[in-house]
PDB file of C-alpha atoms in Angstrom:
ATOM      1  CA  MET R  25       0.000   0.000   0.000  1.00  0.00           C
ATOM      2  CA  GLU R  26       1.338   3.422  -0.953  1.00  0.00           C
ATOM      3  CA  GLN R  27       2.206   5.584   2.034  1.00  0.00           C
ATOM      4  CA  SER R  28       0.459   8.934   2.353  1.00  0.00           C
ATOM      5  CA  LYS R  29       2.470  12.009   1.527  1.00  0.00           C
ATOM      6  CA  LYS R  30       4.235  13.830   4.309  1.00  0.00           C
ATOM      7  CA  ARG R  31       2.542  17.173   4.929  1.00  0.00           C
ATOM      8  CA  ILE R  32       4.674  20.300   5.375  1.00  0.00           C
ATOM      9  CA  LEU R  33       3.367  23.666   6.555  1.00  0.00           C
ATOM     10  CA  ILE R  34       5.331  26.754   5.471  1.00  0.00           C
ATOM     11  CA  ILE R  35       4.627  29.919   7.482  1.00  0.00           C
ATOM     12  CA  GLU R  36       6.383  32.661   5.505  1.00  0.00           C
ATOM     13  CA  ASP R  37       5.196  36.149   4.528  1.00  0.00           C
ATOM     14  CA  ASP R  38       7.578  36.515   1.565  1.00  0.00           C
ATOM     15  CA  LEU R  39       5.452  34.999  -1.200  1.00  0.00           C
ATOM     16  CA  HIS R  40       8.407  34.589  -3.579  1.00  0.00           C
ATOM     17  CA  ILE R  41      10.360  32.535  -1.033  1.00  0.00           C
ATOM     18  CA  ALA R  42       7.298  30.572   0.116  1.00  0.00           C
ATOM     19  CA  GLU R  43       6.221  29.585  -3.392  1.00  0.00           C
ATOM     20  CA  GLY R  44       9.789  28.657  -4.355  1.00  0.00           C
ATOM     21  CA  ILE R  45      10.075  26.313  -1.371  1.00  0.00           C
ATOM     22  CA  GLN R  46       6.586  24.952  -2.046  1.00  0.00           C
ATOM     23  CA  LEU R  47       7.454  24.106  -5.659  1.00  0.00           C
ATOM     24  CA  ASN R  48      10.670  22.308  -4.780  1.00  0.00           C
ATOM     25  CA  LEU R  49       9.167  20.376  -1.873  1.00  0.00           C
ATOM     26  CA  SER R  50       6.207  19.372  -4.065  1.00  0.00           C
ATOM     27  CA  LEU R  51       8.659  18.031  -6.656  1.00  0.00           C
ATOM     28  CA  GLN R  52      10.122  15.885  -3.865  1.00  0.00           C
ATOM     29  CA  GLY R  53       6.697  14.332  -3.295  1.00  0.00           C
ATOM     30  CA  TYR R  54       5.555  16.294  -0.257  1.00  0.00           C
ATOM     31  CA  GLU R  55       2.145  17.880   0.301  1.00  0.00           C
ATOM     32  CA  VAL R  56       2.805  21.551   1.021  1.00  0.00           C
ATOM     33  CA  ILE R  57       0.532  24.125   2.693  1.00  0.00           C
ATOM     34  CA  LEU R  58       1.281  27.854   2.783  1.00  0.00           C
ATOM     35  CA  ALA R  59       0.399  30.492   5.382  1.00  0.00           C
ATOM     36  CA  SER R  60       1.482  34.114   5.016  1.00  0.00           C
ATOM     37  CA  ASP R  61       1.025  35.418   8.589  1.00  0.00           C
ATOM     38  CA  GLY R  62       1.192  34.209  12.172  1.00  0.00           C
ATOM     39  CA  VAL R  63      -2.531  33.899  12.884  1.00  0.00           C
ATOM     40  CA  SER R  64      -3.312  31.901   9.734  1.00  0.00           C
ATOM     41  CA  GLY R  65      -0.178  29.828  10.337  1.00  0.00           C
ATOM     42  CA  LEU R  66      -1.393  28.750  13.777  1.00  0.00           C
ATOM     43  CA  ASN R  67      -4.844  28.018  12.376  1.00  0.00           C
ATOM     44  CA  GLN R  68      -3.367  25.894   9.569  1.00  0.00           C
ATOM     45  CA  TRP R  69      -1.235  23.999  12.079  1.00  0.00           C
ATOM     46  CA  LYS R  70      -4.322  23.171  14.164  1.00  0.00           C
ATOM     47  CA  GLU R  71      -6.461  22.239  11.146  1.00  0.00           C
ATOM     48  CA  THR R  72      -4.006  20.290   8.971  1.00  0.00           C
ATOM     49  CA  CYS R  73      -1.785  18.479  11.530  1.00  0.00           C
ATOM     50  CA  PRO R  74       1.423  18.751   9.457  1.00  0.00           C
ATOM     51  CA  ASP R  75       4.430  16.441   9.783  1.00  0.00           C
ATOM     52  CA  LEU R  76       6.839  19.398   9.673  1.00  0.00           C
ATOM     53  CA  VAL R  77       6.645  23.185  10.028  1.00  0.00           C
ATOM     54  CA  ILE R  78       9.004  25.582   8.237  1.00  0.00           C
ATOM     55  CA  LEU R  79       8.711  28.848  10.106  1.00  0.00           C
ATOM     56  CA  ASP R  80       9.884  32.398   9.480  1.00  0.00           C
ATOM     57  CA  VAL R  81      10.655  34.557  12.547  1.00  0.00           C
ATOM     58  CA  MET R  82       9.459  37.959  11.335  1.00  0.00           C
ATOM     59  CA  LEU R  83       5.764  37.556  10.554  1.00  0.00           C
ATOM     60  CA  PRO R  84       2.694  39.806  10.549  1.00  0.00           C
ATOM     61  CA  GLY R  85       0.258  39.319  13.421  1.00  0.00           C
ATOM     62  CA  ILE R  86       2.191  36.840  15.571  1.00  0.00           C
ATOM     63  CA  ASP R  87       5.962  36.414  15.366  1.00  0.00           C
ATOM     64  CA  GLY R  88       7.542  33.058  14.614  1.00  0.00           C
ATOM     65  CA  LEU R  89       9.037  32.473  18.066  1.00  0.00           C
ATOM     66  CA  SER R  90       5.595  32.962  19.656  1.00  0.00           C
ATOM     67  CA  ILE R  91       4.157  30.453  17.176  1.00  0.00           C
ATOM     68  CA  LEU R  92       6.912  28.003  18.106  1.00  0.00           C
ATOM     69  CA  GLN R  93       6.145  28.380  21.817  1.00  0.00           C
ATOM     70  CA  SER R  94       2.432  27.924  21.176  1.00  0.00           C
ATOM     71  CA  ILE R  95       3.070  24.704  19.243  1.00  0.00           C
ATOM     72  CA  ARG R  96       5.362  23.355  21.952  1.00  0.00           C
ATOM     73  CA  LEU R  97       2.717  23.818  24.653  1.00  0.00           C
ATOM     74  CA  THR R  98       0.660  21.061  23.025  1.00  0.00           C
ATOM     75  CA  ASP R  99       3.037  19.213  20.692  1.00  0.00           C
ATOM     76  CA  GLU R 100       6.635  18.581  21.703  1.00  0.00           C
ATOM     77  CA  ARG R 101       7.420  16.097  18.918  1.00  0.00           C
ATOM     78  CA  LEU R 102       6.494  18.030  15.772  1.00  0.00           C
ATOM     79  CA  PRO R 103       9.700  18.937  13.850  1.00  0.00           C
ATOM     80  CA  VAL R 104      10.059  22.703  13.389  1.00  0.00           C
ATOM     81  CA  LEU R 105      12.643  24.370  11.151  1.00  0.00           C
ATOM     82  CA  ILE R 106      13.154  28.098  11.572  1.00  0.00           C
ATOM     83  CA  LEU R 107      14.004  29.985   8.404  1.00  0.00           C
ATOM     84  CA  SER R 108      15.080  33.530   9.155  1.00  0.00           C
ATOM     85  CA  ALA R 109      17.034  36.486   7.843  1.00  0.00           C
ATOM     86  CA  LYS R 110      18.135  37.169  11.401  1.00  0.00           C
ATOM     87  CA  GLY R 111      21.661  35.949  12.010  1.00  0.00           C
ATOM     88  CA  ASP R 112      21.843  37.181  15.609  1.00  0.00           C
ATOM     89  CA  PRO R 113      23.139  34.405  17.910  1.00  0.00           C
ATOM     90  CA  ASP R 114      20.603  35.497  20.555  1.00  0.00           C
ATOM     91  CA  ASP R 115      17.842  34.723  18.075  1.00  0.00           C
ATOM     92  CA  ARG R 116      19.181  31.222  17.573  1.00  0.00           C
ATOM     93  CA  ILE R 117      19.523  30.694  21.319  1.00  0.00           C
ATOM     94  CA  LYS R 118      15.900  31.744  21.861  1.00  0.00           C
ATOM     95  CA  GLY R 119      14.753  29.386  19.140  1.00  0.00           C
ATOM     96  CA  LEU R 120      16.646  26.476  20.702  1.00  0.00           C
ATOM     97  CA  ALA R 121      15.325  27.354  24.163  1.00  0.00           C
ATOM     98  CA  PHE R 122      11.757  27.348  22.833  1.00  0.00           C
ATOM     99  CA  GLY R 123      12.198  23.928  21.222  1.00  0.00           C
ATOM    100  CA  VAL R 124      13.173  24.475  17.569  1.00  0.00           C
ATOM    101  CA  ASP R 125      14.688  21.418  15.883  1.00  0.00           C
ATOM    102  CA  ASP R 126      16.762  23.153  13.224  1.00  0.00           C
ATOM    103  CA  TYR R 127      17.675  26.679  12.122  1.00  0.00           C
ATOM    104  CA  LEU R 128      18.594  27.892   8.634  1.00  0.00           C
ATOM    105  CA  ALA R 129      19.491  31.510   7.904  1.00  0.00           C
ATOM    106  CA  LYS R 130      18.472  33.350   4.738  1.00  0.00           C
ATOM    107  CA  PRO R 131      19.737  33.373   2.067  1.00  0.00           C
ATOM    108  CA  PHE R 132      19.935  29.585   2.112  1.00  0.00           C
ATOM    109  CA  ASN R 133      21.067  26.842  -0.228  1.00  0.00           C
ATOM    110  CA  LEU R 134      18.040  25.006  -1.634  1.00  0.00           C
ATOM    111  CA  GLU R 135      19.734  21.592  -1.612  1.00  0.00           C
ATOM    112  CA  GLU R 136      20.701  22.083   2.030  1.00  0.00           C
ATOM    113  CA  LEU R 137      17.091  22.980   2.900  1.00  0.00           C
ATOM    114  CA  LEU R 138      15.786  19.831   1.182  1.00  0.00           C
ATOM    115  CA  LEU R 139      18.305  17.646   3.019  1.00  0.00           C
ATOM    116  CA  ARG R 140      17.421  19.216   6.369  1.00  0.00           C
ATOM    117  CA  VAL R 141      13.708  18.679   5.684  1.00  0.00           C
ATOM    118  CA  GLU R 142      14.317  15.016   4.831  1.00  0.00           C
ATOM    119  CA  ARG R 143      16.387  14.508   7.984  1.00  0.00           C
ATOM    120  CA  LEU R 144      13.814  16.195  10.245  1.00  0.00           C
ATOM    121  CA  LEU R 145      10.959  14.135   8.804  1.00  0.00           C
ATOM    122  CA  LYS R 146      12.890  10.898   9.326  1.00  0.00           C
ATOM    123  CA  ARG R 147      13.729  11.871  12.888  1.00  0.00           C
ATOM    124  CA  GLY R 148      10.129  12.903  13.511  1.00  0.00           C
ATOM    125  CA  SER R 149       8.890   9.494  12.346  1.00  0.00           C
ATOM    126  CA  TRP R 150      11.448   7.751  14.557  1.00  0.00           C
ATOM    127  CA  ASN R 151      10.380   9.812  17.590  1.00  0.00           C
ATOM    128  CA  GLN R 152       6.725   8.900  17.063  1.00  0.00           C
ATOM    129  CA  GLU R 153       7.500   5.215  16.657  1.00  0.00           C
ATOM    130  CA  ASN R 154       9.678   5.104  19.755  1.00  0.00           C
ATOM    131  CA  GLY R 155       7.636   7.461  21.903  1.00  0.00           C
ATOM    132  CA  THR R 156      10.473   9.880  22.543  1.00  0.00           C
ATOM    133  CA  THR R 157       9.740  13.490  23.371  1.00  0.00           C
ATOM    134  CA  VAL R 158      11.488  16.610  24.537  1.00  0.00           C
ATOM    135  CA  ALA R 159       9.751  17.531  27.774  1.00  0.00           C
ATOM    136  CA  SER R 160       9.903  21.252  28.486  1.00  0.00           C
ATOM    137  CA  VAL R 161       7.350  20.913  31.288  1.00  0.00           C
ATOM    138  CA  SER R 162       7.015  17.629  33.176  1.00  0.00           C
ATOM    139  CA  ASP R 163       3.741  15.718  33.335  1.00  0.00           C
ATOM    140  CA  THR R 164       3.266  16.775  36.948  1.00  0.00           C
ATOM    141  CA  TYR R 165       4.221  20.034  38.614  1.00  0.00           C
ATOM    142  CA  ARG R 166       4.121  20.993  42.291  1.00  0.00           C
ATOM    143  CA  PHE R 167       4.192  24.412  43.907  1.00  0.00           C
ATOM    144  CA  GLY R 168       3.271  24.991  47.533  1.00  0.00           C
ATOM    145  CA  ASP R 169       0.383  22.676  48.398  1.00  0.00           C
ATOM    146  CA  ASN R 170      -0.679  22.502  44.768  1.00  0.00           C
ATOM    147  CA  ARG R 171      -0.068  19.734  42.242  1.00  0.00           C
ATOM    148  CA  ILE R 172      -0.968  19.804  38.541  1.00  0.00           C
ATOM    149  CA  ASP R 173      -1.225  16.644  36.474  1.00  0.00           C
ATOM    150  CA  PHE R 174      -1.009  17.600  32.808  1.00  0.00           C
ATOM    151  CA  LYS R 175      -1.681  14.048  31.626  1.00  0.00           C
ATOM    152  CA  THR R 176      -5.099  13.899  33.254  1.00  0.00           C
ATOM    153  CA  HIS R 177      -5.785  17.668  33.161  1.00  0.00           C
ATOM    154  CA  THR R 178      -6.448  17.714  36.890  1.00  0.00           C
ATOM    155  CA  ALA R 179      -5.139  19.773  39.787  1.00  0.00           C
ATOM    156  CA  HIS R 180      -5.001  19.124  43.530  1.00  0.00           C
ATOM    157  CA  CYS R 181      -5.360  22.419  45.359  1.00  0.00           C
ATOM    158  CA  GLN R 182      -7.174  24.099  48.247  1.00  0.00           C
ATOM    159  CA  MET R 183     -10.465  23.374  46.465  1.00  0.00           C
ATOM    160  CA  GLY R 184      -9.667  19.659  46.377  1.00  0.00           C
ATOM    161  CA  GLU R 185      -9.280  17.869  43.063  1.00  0.00           C
ATOM    162  CA  ILE R 186     -10.471  19.926  40.107  1.00  0.00           C
ATOM    163  CA  SER R 187     -10.649  19.293  36.381  1.00  0.00           C
ATOM    164  CA  LEU R 188      -8.750  21.700  34.133  1.00  0.00           C
ATOM    165  CA  THR R 189      -9.822  22.632  30.642  1.00  0.00           C
ATOM    166  CA  GLU R 190      -7.343  22.063  27.830  1.00  0.00           C
ATOM    167  CA  GLN R 191      -6.847  25.826  27.573  1.00  0.00           C
ATOM    168  CA  GLU R 192      -6.232  26.167  31.320  1.00  0.00           C
ATOM    169  CA  SER R 193      -3.590  23.420  31.119  1.00  0.00           C
ATOM    170  CA  LYS R 194      -1.970  25.135  28.141  1.00  0.00           C
ATOM    171  CA  VAL R 195      -1.750  28.524  29.859  1.00  0.00           C
ATOM    172  CA  LEU R 196      -0.480  26.965  33.093  1.00  0.00           C
ATOM    173  CA  LYS R 197       2.274  25.237  31.094  1.00  0.00           C
ATOM    174  CA  LEU R 198       3.167  28.591  29.581  1.00  0.00           C
ATOM    175  CA  PHE R 199       3.509  30.217  33.008  1.00  0.00           C
ATOM    176  CA  ILE R 200       5.536  27.293  34.372  1.00  0.00           C
ATOM    177  CA  ALA R 201       7.875  27.304  31.366  1.00  0.00           C
ATOM    178  CA  HIS R 202       8.498  31.029  32.002  1.00  0.00           C
ATOM    179  CA  ARG R 203       8.442  30.932  35.807  1.00  0.00           C
ATOM    180  CA  GLY R 204      10.138  33.917  37.354  1.00  0.00           C
ATOM    181  CA  LYS R 205       9.910  35.886  34.092  1.00  0.00           C
ATOM    182  CA  PRO R 206       7.364  38.628  33.319  1.00  0.00           C
ATOM    183  CA  LEU R 207       4.857  37.874  30.553  1.00  0.00           C
ATOM    184  CA  SER R 208       2.927  40.683  28.905  1.00  0.00           C
ATOM    185  CA  ARG R 209      -0.764  40.312  28.103  1.00  0.00           C
ATOM    186  CA  ASP R 210       0.096  40.552  24.393  1.00  0.00           C
ATOM    187  CA  LYS R 211       2.629  37.741  24.640  1.00  0.00           C
ATOM    188  CA  LEU R 212       0.248  35.559  26.658  1.00  0.00           C
ATOM    189  CA  LEU R 213      -2.476  36.085  24.063  1.00  0.00           C
ATOM    190  CA  GLN R 214      -0.145  35.345  21.146  1.00  0.00           C
ATOM    191  CA  ILE R 215       1.362  32.166  22.596  1.00  0.00           C
ATOM    192  CA  GLY R 216      -1.528  30.908  24.706  1.00  0.00           C
ATOM    193  CA  TRP R 217      -4.461  31.699  22.430  1.00  0.00           C
ATOM    194  CA  GLY R 218      -3.005  32.541  19.017  1.00  0.00           C
ATOM    195  CA  TYR R 219      -4.459  36.057  19.020  1.00  0.00           C
ATOM    196  CA  SER R 220      -2.754  38.846  17.103  1.00  0.00           C
ATOM    197  CA  ARG R 221      -1.261  41.893  18.782  1.00  0.00           C
ATOM    198  CA  LYS R 222      -4.297  43.931  17.750  1.00  0.00           C
ATOM    199  CA  THR R 223      -6.720  41.829  19.787  1.00  0.00           C
ATOM    200  CA  SER R 224      -8.207  43.585  22.813  1.00  0.00           C
ATOM    201  CA  THR R 225      -9.614  41.171  25.377  1.00  0.00           C
ATOM    202  CA  ARG R 226      -9.931  40.509  29.093  1.00  0.00           C
ATOM    203  CA  THR R 227      -9.331  36.810  28.531  1.00  0.00           C
ATOM    204  CA  VAL R 228      -5.925  36.754  30.245  1.00  0.00           C
ATOM    205  CA  ASP R 229      -7.192  38.662  33.282  1.00  0.00           C
ATOM    206  CA  ASN R 230     -10.128  36.266  33.648  1.00  0.00           C
ATOM    207  CA  PHE R 231      -7.797  33.275  33.593  1.00  0.00           C
ATOM    208  CA  ILE R 232      -5.580  34.852  36.257  1.00  0.00           C
ATOM    209  CA  VAL R 233      -8.618  35.366  38.501  1.00  0.00           C
ATOM    210  CA  ARG R 234      -9.465  31.685  38.008  1.00  0.00           C
ATOM    211  CA  PHE R 235      -5.897  30.495  38.758  1.00  0.00           C
ATOM    212  CA  ARG R 236      -5.744  32.574  41.937  1.00  0.00           C
ATOM    213  CA  LYS R 237      -9.025  31.044  43.077  1.00  0.00           C
ATOM    214  CA  TYR R 238      -7.612  27.567  42.454  1.00  0.00           C
ATOM    215  CA  PHE R 239      -4.059  27.905  43.735  1.00  0.00           C
ATOM    216  CA  GLU R 240      -3.713  30.885  46.079  1.00  0.00           C
ATOM    217  CA  ALA R 241      -4.478  30.652  49.822  1.00  0.00           C
ATOM    218  CA  ASP R 242      -5.477  34.327  49.661  1.00  0.00           C
ATOM    219  CA  PRO R 243      -6.494  35.258  46.084  1.00  0.00           C
ATOM    220  CA  ARG R 244      -6.441  38.967  46.947  1.00  0.00           C
ATOM    221  CA  ASN R 245      -2.809  38.727  48.020  1.00  0.00           C
ATOM    222  CA  PRO R 246      -1.306  36.229  45.554  1.00  0.00           C
ATOM    223  CA  ILE R 247       2.159  34.792  46.047  1.00  0.00           C
ATOM    224  CA  TYR R 248       2.315  32.778  42.807  1.00  0.00           C
ATOM    225  CA  PHE R 249       0.297  34.532  40.097  1.00  0.00           C
ATOM    226  CA  LYS R 250       1.391  38.129  40.496  1.00  0.00           C
ATOM    227  CA  SER R 251       0.328  41.249  38.607  1.00  0.00           C
ATOM    228  CA  LEU R 252       3.051  43.549  37.296  1.00  0.00           C
ATOM    229  CA  ARG R 253       1.776  47.056  36.784  1.00  0.00           C
ATOM    230  CA  SER R 254       1.929  48.189  33.128  1.00  0.00           C
ATOM    231  CA  ILE R 255       3.680  44.921  32.201  1.00  0.00           C
ATOM    232  CA  GLY R 256       1.486  41.858  32.671  1.00  0.00           C
ATOM    233  CA  TYR R 257       1.844  38.855  34.947  1.00  0.00           C
ATOM    234  CA  LEU R 258       4.491  36.736  36.629  1.00  0.00           C
ATOM    235  CA  PHE R 259       4.382  33.160  37.914  1.00  0.00           C
ATOM    236  CA  ASP R 260       6.648  33.381  40.960  1.00  0.00           C
ATOM    237  CA  HIS R 261       7.960  29.954  41.875  1.00  0.00           C
ATOM    238  CA  ALA R 262      11.508  28.608  41.999  1.00  0.00           C
ATOM    239  CA  ASP R 263      12.340  24.958  41.346  1.00  0.00           C
TER     240      ASP R 263
END
C-alpha cells in the first residue's frame, strides 16, 4: 500500500520565497501548505496536523518564536525548522530554548534545505514510533500545596481535586515554562491563544482570577500569580 504524503506547513510572509520552497518540496513528493502570517499559520497547524513546520521569525500578526512556543505547549514532537534572515546568535539561542529542531538563515542553499527537511521528517517518524519526546514541562508540577497533572488535566489544590480545561492546562504550562519571568498580556495572548497583537480582550485577566481562586491561599494577596503594573503577569515559583 502506498504511504500517504508527508505534509509540510510553510509559514512565511515573503510569497516569492514561500512559493519557491513549495514548488521544490512538491517536486520531492511532499504535500505543502502555505500560510502568510502568524494567525493563519497557527490556524493551519491546528487544522491540517502537518508532519513538519518551516517557520519564518518575522511575521505579521504573531511572530515566529511565539508560534513556536504555542506549538510546543501542546506538541513537543512536531519537527520545526526556523528559516530567518536574522543571524543574531541570541535569536538562535531563543529558538533552541523554545524547542526548535533546526535553524537555517536566509539566504539559504536550496539543496541544504531539502536535506534538512528530509532529515527532520525521518527523525520525527522515529520519535513517534519510539515514543520519545522533549519535555519542556514535566507531566506533573508541584508548587506549595498545589499539584498539577497535565496528563489527566487535573489539579489538587485548596479546592480539592479539580478538572482543568485544555486551555487552562496550556496557559499553566506557559507560566511554568516562564516561571520567574514577566509575561505581557500581548505575549500571553499570542502564545496561549493565538491572538494577534491587535486583539483587545480581558481573557488573560479572567484566567488569572481563576488560577488565583484555584491555587492561592489568599487570592487577593497572591504569592504565585502576580500582577506587574503596566507589564502583565508573573508566575513566581523557583524549582
